[in-house]
Tab-separated table of C-alpha atoms in Angstrom:
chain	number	residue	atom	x	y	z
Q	1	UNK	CA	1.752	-98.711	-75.751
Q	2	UNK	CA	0.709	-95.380	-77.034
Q	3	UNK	CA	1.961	-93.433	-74.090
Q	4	UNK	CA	5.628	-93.662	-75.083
Q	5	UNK	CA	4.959	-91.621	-78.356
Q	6	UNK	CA	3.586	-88.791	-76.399
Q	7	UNK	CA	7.023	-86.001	-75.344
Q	8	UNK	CA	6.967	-85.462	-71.719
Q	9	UNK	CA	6.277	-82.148	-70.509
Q	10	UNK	CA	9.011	-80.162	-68.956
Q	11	UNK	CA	6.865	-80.366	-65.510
Q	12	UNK	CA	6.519	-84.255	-66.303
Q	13	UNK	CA	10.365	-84.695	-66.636
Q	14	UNK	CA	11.069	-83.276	-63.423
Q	15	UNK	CA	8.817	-85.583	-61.511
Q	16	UNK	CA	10.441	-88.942	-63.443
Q	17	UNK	CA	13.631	-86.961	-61.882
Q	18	UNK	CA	12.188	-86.448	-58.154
Q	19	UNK	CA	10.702	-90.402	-58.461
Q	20	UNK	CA	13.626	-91.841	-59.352
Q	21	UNK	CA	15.988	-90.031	-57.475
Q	22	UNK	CA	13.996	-89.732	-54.082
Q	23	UNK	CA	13.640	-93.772	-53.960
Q	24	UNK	CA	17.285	-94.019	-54.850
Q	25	UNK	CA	18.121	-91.989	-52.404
Q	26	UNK	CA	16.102	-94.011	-49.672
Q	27	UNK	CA	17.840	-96.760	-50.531
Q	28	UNK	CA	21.035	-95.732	-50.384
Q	29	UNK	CA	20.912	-94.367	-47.132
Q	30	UNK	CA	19.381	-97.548	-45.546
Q	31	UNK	CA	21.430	-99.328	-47.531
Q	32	UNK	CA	24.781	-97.153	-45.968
Q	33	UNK	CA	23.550	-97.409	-42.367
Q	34	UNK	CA	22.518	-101.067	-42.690
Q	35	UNK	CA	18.643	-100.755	-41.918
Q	36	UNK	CA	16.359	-103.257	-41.828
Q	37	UNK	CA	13.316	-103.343	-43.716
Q	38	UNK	CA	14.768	-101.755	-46.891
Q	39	UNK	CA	11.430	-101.459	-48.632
Q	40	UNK	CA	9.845	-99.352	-46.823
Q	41	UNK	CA	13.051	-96.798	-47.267
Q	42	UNK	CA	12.555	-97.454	-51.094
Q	43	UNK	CA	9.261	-97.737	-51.827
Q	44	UNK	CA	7.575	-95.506	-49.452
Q	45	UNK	CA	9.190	-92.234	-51.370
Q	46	UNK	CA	8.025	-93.917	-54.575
Q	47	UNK	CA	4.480	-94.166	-52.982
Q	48	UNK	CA	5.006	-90.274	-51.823
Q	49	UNK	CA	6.264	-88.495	-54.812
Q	50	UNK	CA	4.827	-90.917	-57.612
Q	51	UNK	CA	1.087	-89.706	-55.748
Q	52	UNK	CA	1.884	-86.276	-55.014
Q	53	UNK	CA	3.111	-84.741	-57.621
Q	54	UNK	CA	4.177	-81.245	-55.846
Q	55	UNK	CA	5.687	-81.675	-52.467
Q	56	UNK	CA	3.266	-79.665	-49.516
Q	57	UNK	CA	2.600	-79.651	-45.988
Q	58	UNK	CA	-0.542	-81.402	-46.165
Q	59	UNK	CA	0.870	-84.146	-47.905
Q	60	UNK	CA	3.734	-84.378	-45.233
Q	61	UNK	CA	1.412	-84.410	-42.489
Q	62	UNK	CA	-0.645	-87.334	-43.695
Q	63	UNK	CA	2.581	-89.796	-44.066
Q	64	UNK	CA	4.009	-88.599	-41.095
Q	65	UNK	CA	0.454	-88.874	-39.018
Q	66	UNK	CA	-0.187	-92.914	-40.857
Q	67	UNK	CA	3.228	-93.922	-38.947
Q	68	UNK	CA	2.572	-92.450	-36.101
Q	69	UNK	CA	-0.935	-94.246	-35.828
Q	70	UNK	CA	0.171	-97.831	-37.537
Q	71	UNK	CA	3.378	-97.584	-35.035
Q	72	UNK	CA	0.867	-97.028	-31.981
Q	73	UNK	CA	-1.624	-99.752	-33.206
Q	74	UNK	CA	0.724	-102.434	-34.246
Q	75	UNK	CA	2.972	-101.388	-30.715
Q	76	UNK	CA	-0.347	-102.240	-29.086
Q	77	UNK	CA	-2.073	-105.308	-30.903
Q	78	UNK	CA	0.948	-106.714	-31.843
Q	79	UNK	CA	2.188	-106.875	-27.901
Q	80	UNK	CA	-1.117	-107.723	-26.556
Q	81	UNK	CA	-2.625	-110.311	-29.638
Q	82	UNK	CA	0.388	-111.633	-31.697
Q	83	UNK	CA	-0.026	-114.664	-32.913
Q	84	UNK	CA	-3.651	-114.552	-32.260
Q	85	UNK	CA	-5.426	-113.602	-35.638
Q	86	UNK	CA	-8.677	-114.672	-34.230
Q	87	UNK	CA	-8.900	-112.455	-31.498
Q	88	UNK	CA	-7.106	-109.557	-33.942
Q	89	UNK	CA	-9.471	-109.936	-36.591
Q	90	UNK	CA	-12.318	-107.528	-35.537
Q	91	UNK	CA	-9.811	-104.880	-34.131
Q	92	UNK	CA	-8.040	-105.043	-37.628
Q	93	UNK	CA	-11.317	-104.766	-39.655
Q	94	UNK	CA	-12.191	-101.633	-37.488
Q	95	UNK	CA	-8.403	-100.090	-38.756
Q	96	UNK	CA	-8.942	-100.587	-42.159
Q	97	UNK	CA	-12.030	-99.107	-41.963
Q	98	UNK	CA	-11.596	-95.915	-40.893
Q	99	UNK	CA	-8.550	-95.459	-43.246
Q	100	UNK	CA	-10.522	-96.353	-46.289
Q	101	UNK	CA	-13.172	-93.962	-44.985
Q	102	UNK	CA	-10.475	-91.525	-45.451
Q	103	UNK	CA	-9.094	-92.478	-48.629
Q	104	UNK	CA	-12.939	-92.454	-50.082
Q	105	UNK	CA	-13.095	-89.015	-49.128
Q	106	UNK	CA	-9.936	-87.898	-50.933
Q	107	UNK	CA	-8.527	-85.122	-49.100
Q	108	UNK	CA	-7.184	-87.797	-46.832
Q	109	UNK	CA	-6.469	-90.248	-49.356
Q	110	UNK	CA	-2.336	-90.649	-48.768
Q	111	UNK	CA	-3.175	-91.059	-45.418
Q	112	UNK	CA	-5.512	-93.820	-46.111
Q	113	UNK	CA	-3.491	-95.905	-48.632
Q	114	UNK	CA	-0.179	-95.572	-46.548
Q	115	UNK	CA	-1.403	-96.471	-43.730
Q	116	UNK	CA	-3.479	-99.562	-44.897
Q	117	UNK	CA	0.006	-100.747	-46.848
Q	118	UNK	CA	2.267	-100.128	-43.892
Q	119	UNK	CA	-0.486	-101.656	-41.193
Q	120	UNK	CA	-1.028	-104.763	-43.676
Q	121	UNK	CA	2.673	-105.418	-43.956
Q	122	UNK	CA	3.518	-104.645	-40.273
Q	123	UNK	CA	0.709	-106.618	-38.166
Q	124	UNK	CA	1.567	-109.509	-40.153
Q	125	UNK	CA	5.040	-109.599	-39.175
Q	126	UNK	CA	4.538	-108.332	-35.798
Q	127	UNK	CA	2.650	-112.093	-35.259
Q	128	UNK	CA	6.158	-113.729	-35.592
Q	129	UNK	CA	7.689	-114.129	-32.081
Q	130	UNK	CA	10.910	-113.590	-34.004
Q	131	UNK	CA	10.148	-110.202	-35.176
Q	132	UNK	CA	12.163	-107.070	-33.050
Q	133	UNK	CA	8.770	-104.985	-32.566
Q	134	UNK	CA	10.250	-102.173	-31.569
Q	135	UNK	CA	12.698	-102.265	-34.982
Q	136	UNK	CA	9.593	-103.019	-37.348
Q	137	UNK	CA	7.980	-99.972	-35.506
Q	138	UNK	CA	11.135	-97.642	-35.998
Q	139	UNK	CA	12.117	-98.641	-39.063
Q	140	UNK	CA	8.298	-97.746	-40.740
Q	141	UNK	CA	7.548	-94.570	-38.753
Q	142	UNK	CA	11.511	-93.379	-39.541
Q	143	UNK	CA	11.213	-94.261	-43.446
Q	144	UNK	CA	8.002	-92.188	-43.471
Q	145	UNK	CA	10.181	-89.159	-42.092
Q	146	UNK	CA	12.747	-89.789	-44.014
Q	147	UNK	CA	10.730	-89.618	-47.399
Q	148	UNK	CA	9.200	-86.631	-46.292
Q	149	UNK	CA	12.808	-85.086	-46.229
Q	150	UNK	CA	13.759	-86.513	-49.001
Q	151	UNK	CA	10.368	-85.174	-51.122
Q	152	UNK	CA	11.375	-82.196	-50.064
Q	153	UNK	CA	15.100	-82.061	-51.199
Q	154	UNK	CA	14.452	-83.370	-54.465
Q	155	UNK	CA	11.109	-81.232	-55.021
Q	156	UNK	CA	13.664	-78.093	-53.859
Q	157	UNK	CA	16.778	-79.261	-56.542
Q	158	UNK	CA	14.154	-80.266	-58.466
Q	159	UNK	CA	11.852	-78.017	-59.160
Q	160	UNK	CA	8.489	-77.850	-61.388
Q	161	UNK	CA	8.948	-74.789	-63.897
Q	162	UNK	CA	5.198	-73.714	-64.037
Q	163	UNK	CA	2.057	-74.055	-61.598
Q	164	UNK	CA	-0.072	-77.192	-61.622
Q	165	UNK	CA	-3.975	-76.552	-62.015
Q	166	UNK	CA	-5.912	-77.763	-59.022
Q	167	UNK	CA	-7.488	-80.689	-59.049
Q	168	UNK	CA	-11.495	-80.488	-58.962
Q	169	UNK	CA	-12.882	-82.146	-55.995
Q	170	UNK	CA	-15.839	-84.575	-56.591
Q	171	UNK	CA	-18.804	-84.818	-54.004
Q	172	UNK	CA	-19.610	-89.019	-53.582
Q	173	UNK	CA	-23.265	-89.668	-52.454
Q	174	UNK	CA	-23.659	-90.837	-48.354
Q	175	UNK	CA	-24.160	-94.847	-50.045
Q	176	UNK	CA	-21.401	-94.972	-51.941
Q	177	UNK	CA	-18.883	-93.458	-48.985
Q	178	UNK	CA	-20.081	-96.615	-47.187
Q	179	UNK	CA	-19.936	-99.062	-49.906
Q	180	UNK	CA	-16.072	-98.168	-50.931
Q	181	UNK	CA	-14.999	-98.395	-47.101
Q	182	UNK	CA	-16.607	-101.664	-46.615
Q	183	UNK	CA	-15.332	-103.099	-49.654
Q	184	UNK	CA	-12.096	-102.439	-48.753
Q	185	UNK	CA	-11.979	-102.876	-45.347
Q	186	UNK	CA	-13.672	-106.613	-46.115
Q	187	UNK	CA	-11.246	-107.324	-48.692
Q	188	UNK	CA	-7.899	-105.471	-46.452
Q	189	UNK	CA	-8.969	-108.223	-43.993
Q	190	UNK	CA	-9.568	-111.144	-45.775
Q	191	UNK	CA	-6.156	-110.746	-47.353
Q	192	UNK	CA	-4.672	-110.166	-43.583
Q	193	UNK	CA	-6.418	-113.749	-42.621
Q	194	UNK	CA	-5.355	-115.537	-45.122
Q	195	UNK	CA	-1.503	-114.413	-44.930
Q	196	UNK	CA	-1.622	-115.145	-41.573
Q	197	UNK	CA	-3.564	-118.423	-41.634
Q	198	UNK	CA	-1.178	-119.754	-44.330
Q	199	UNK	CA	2.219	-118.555	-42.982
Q	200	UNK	CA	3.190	-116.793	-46.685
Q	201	UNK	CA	5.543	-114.556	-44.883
Q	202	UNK	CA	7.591	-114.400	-47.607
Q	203	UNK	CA	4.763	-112.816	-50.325
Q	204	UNK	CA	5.233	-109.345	-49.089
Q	205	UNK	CA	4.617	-108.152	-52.658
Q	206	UNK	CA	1.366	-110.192	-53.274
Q	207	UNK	CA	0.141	-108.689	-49.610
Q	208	UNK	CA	0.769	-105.251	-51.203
Q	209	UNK	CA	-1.034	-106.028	-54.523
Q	210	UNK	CA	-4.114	-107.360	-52.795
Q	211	UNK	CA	-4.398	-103.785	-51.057
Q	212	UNK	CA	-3.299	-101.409	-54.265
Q	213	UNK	CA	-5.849	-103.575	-55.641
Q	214	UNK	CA	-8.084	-101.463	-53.605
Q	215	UNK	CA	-7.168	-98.207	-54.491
Q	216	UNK	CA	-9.743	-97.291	-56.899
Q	217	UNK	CA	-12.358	-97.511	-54.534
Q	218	UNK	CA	-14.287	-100.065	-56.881
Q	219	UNK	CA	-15.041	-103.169	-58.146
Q	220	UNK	CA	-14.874	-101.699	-62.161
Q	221	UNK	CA	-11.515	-99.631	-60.908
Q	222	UNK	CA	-9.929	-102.782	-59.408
Q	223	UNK	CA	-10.829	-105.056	-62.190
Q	224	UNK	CA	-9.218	-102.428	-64.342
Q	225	UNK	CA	-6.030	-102.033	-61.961
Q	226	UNK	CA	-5.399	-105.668	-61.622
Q	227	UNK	CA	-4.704	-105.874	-65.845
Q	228	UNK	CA	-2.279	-102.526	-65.142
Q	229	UNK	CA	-0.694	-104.725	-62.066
Q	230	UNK	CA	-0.343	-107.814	-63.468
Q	231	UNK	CA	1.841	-106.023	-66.670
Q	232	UNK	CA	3.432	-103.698	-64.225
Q	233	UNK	CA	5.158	-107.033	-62.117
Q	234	UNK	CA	6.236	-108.467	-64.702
Q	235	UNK	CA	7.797	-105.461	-66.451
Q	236	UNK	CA	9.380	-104.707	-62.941
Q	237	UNK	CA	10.441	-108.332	-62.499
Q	238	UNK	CA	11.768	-108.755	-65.895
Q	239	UNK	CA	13.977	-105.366	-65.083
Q	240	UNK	CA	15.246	-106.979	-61.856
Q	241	UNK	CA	16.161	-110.230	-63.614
Q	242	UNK	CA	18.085	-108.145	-66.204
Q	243	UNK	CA	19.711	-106.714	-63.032
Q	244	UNK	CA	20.263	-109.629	-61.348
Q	245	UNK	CA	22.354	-111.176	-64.551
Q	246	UNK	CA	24.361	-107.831	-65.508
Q	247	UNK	CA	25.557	-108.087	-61.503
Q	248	UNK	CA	26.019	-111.345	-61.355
Q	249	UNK	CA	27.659	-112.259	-58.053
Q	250	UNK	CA	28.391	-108.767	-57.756
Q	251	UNK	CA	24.910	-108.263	-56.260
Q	252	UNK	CA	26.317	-106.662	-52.501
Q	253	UNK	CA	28.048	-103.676	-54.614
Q	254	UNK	CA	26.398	-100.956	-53.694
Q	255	UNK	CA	28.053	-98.953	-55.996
Q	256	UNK	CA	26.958	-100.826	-59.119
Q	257	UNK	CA	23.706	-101.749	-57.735
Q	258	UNK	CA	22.526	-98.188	-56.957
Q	259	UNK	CA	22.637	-97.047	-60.541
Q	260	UNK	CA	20.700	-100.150	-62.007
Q	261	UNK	CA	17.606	-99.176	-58.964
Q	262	UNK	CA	17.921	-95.437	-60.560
Q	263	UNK	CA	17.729	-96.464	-64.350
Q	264	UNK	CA	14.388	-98.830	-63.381
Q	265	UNK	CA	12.849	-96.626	-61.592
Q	266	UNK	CA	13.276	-93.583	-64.130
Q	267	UNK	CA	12.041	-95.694	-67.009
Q	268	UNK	CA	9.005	-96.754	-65.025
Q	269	UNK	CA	8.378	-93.359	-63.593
Q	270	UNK	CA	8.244	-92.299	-66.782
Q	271	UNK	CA	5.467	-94.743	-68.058
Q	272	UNK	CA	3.377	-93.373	-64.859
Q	273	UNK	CA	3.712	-89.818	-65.298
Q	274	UNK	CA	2.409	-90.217	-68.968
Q	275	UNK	CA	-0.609	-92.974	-68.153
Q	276	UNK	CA	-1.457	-90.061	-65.379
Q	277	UNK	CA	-3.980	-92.535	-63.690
Q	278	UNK	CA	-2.690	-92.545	-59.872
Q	279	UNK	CA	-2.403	-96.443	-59.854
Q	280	UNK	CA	-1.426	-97.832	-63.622
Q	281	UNK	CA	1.031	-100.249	-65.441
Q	282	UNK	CA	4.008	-97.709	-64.357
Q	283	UNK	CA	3.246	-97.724	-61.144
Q	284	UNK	CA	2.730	-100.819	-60.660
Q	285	UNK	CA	6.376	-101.773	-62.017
Q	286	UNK	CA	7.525	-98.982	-59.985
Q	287	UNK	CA	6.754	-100.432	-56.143
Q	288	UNK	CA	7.586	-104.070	-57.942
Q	289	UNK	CA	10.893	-102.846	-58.913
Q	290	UNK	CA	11.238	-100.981	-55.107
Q	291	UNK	CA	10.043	-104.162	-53.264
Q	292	UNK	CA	12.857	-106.367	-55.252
Q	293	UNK	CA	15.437	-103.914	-54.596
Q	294	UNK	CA	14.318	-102.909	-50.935
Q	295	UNK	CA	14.206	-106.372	-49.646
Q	296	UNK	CA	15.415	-109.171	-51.963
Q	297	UNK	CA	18.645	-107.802	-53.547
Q	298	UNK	CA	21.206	-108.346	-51.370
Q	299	UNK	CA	24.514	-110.356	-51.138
Q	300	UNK	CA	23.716	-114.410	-51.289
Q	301	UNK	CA	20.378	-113.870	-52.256
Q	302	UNK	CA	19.225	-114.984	-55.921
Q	303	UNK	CA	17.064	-112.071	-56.449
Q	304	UNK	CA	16.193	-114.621	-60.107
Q	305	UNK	CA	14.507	-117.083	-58.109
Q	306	UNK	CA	12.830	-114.344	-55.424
Q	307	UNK	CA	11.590	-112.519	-58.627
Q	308	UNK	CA	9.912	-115.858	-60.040
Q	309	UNK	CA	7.937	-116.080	-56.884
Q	310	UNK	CA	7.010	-112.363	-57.145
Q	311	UNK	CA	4.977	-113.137	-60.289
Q	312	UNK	CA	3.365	-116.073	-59.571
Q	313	UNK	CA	2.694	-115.245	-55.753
Q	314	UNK	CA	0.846	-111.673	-57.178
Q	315	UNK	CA	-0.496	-113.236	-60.421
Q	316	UNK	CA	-2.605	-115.582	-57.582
Q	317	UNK	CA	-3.011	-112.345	-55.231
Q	318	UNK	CA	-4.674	-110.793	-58.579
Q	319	UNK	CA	-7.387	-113.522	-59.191
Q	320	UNK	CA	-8.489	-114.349	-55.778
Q	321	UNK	CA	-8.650	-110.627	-54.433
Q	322	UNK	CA	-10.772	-109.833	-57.742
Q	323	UNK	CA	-13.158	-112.634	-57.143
Q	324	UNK	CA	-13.360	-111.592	-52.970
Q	325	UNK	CA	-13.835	-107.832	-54.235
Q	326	UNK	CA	-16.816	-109.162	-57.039
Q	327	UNK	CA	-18.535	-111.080	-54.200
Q	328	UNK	CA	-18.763	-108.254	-51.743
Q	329	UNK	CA	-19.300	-105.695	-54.010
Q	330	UNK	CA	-22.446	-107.866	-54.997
Q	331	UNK	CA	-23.356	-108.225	-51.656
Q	332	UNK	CA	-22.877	-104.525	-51.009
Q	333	UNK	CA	-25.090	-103.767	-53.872
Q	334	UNK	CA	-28.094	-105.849	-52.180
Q	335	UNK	CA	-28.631	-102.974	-49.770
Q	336	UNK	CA	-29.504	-99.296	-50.693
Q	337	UNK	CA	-27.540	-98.061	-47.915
Q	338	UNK	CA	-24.288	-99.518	-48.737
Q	339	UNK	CA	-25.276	-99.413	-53.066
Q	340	UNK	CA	-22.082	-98.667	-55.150
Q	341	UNK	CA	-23.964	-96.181	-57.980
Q	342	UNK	CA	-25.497	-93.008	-57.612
């Protein structure tokens, strides 16, 4: 890979610093209080500061605001429809909708891709009878304020040393708005049915890969992606089974555990802040590596065997969500008023 020739910038240092530190960080805390749900404590500040790369209100609002709203939504379908996906179907569709209306838009895009992540992952364990609610609830809507925190400890120790340009803002044609929040609103869906339909309660990574699928918007940006995915897992599960044999049964040891999450996640932060493409093979083996950590690493667990069925479980995800996203991005295309081009 080219990228690793190229000498980070001083800027681009400090966020492979804030990355790997922030979701560190996360996990240690949940990790100290004994939390449930440790990936969203570890991979939601990868999420924040690997997107963001300089802290702001705007930013904090929009993580804050998407657990607010998928605590409220999944408090209410979840008590009124679990275990129903039939009659939660249409209401779902209607919530992705509006967030990937956002996301196409841009200004509201963490908003958007949080929220359909978090929502996903939440509605499909609120439909276990089994499943606290009120915990699943907490425990999102409290990581969210927690990484806002913690973005904005590290981004204060941490700081950049000179101003980033501003982004240019692109204009997207009336069609094309509609045609990128159907597409993944369809597909956000679709992957909700079948996880529910087929009981894979234990794919949580393959549910997240069918939505960051989605993130480009497109069918030629997820076809794209889904290479970048695909090497990202297995980097990031080839970095947790390295893990899992230098621990050995030593796996509950916080203390030896923590600085093996912080070496993976600075190597990989670094491969993302030099691809510089939002959603590439970096990232990709970042929220890998925060989803093995986060959940599966933890004392009489054989994190070897969980991250086997991470790669084949999202290798699957990756083929079937492309060949849903080709279909209705055809179908899409049939009709000038939902048409992808300009």
């Amino acid at each position: 890979m080219t990228l690793w020739h190229r000498a980070l910038t001083a800027n681009e240092l400090r966020q492979c610093l804030r990355i790997a530190f922030g979701s560190t960080l996360g996990f240690l805390i949940c990790k100290i209080c004994g939390w449930n749900y440790g990936v969203f404590y570890t991979v939601t500040p990868m999420l924040l500061l690997g997107m963001i790369p300089v802290m702001n209100g705007h930013a904090a609002r929009q993580l804050i605001a998407a657990g607010v709203m998928c605590g409220l939504e999944v408090g209410l379908l979840g008590g009124l429809f679990g275990g129903h996906a039939g009659l939660m179907t249409p209401i779902v569709f209607l919530l992705f909708l509006y967030r990937f209306a956002a996301m196409s838009r841009g200004s509201l895009f963490l908003f958007g891709a949080n929220g359909v992540v978090s929502l996903s992952i939440m509605l499909h364990f609120a439909s276990y009878p089994q499943t606290d609610l009120n915990n699943l609830i907490f425990s999102n809507l409290w990581a969210n304020i927690l990484s806002v925190l913690i973005a904005y400890l590290v981004t204060i120790l941490i700081p950049d040393v000179e101003a980033h340009a501003p982004k240019a803002s692109s204009v997207k044609a009336p069609h094309r708005l509609r045609h990128e929040a159907l597409l993944g609103a369809s597909i956000a869906t679709l992957s909700f049915l079948v996880f529910q339909l087929f009981d894979l309660r234990d794919s949580m990574s393959a549910q997240a890969t069918t939505l960051m699928l989605l993130f480009p918007m497109h069918w030629d940006g997820a076809l794209s992606y889904a290479r970048k995915r695909a090497m990202g897992t297995l980097l990031g599960v080839s970095f947790g089974i390295l893990s899992q044999l230098v621990l050995y049964d030593w796996s509950g040891q916080l203390l030896l555990v923590t600085p093996l999450l912080w070496l993976g996640a600075m190597l990989f932060s670094h491969a993302h802040v030099k691809e510089a493409s939002g959603s590439g093979v970096g990232f990709g083996a970042l929220t890998t590596l925060g989803i093995l950590f986060g959940q599966y690493l933890t004392p009489g667990n054989d994190l070897v065997f969980s991250a086997l069925y991470r790669v084949s479980s999202i290798l699957f995800a990756i083929v079937a969500t492309l060949l849903a996203c080709y279909l209705i991005h055809r179908l899409l295309n049939r009709f000038e008023a939902t048409r992808f081009g300009y």
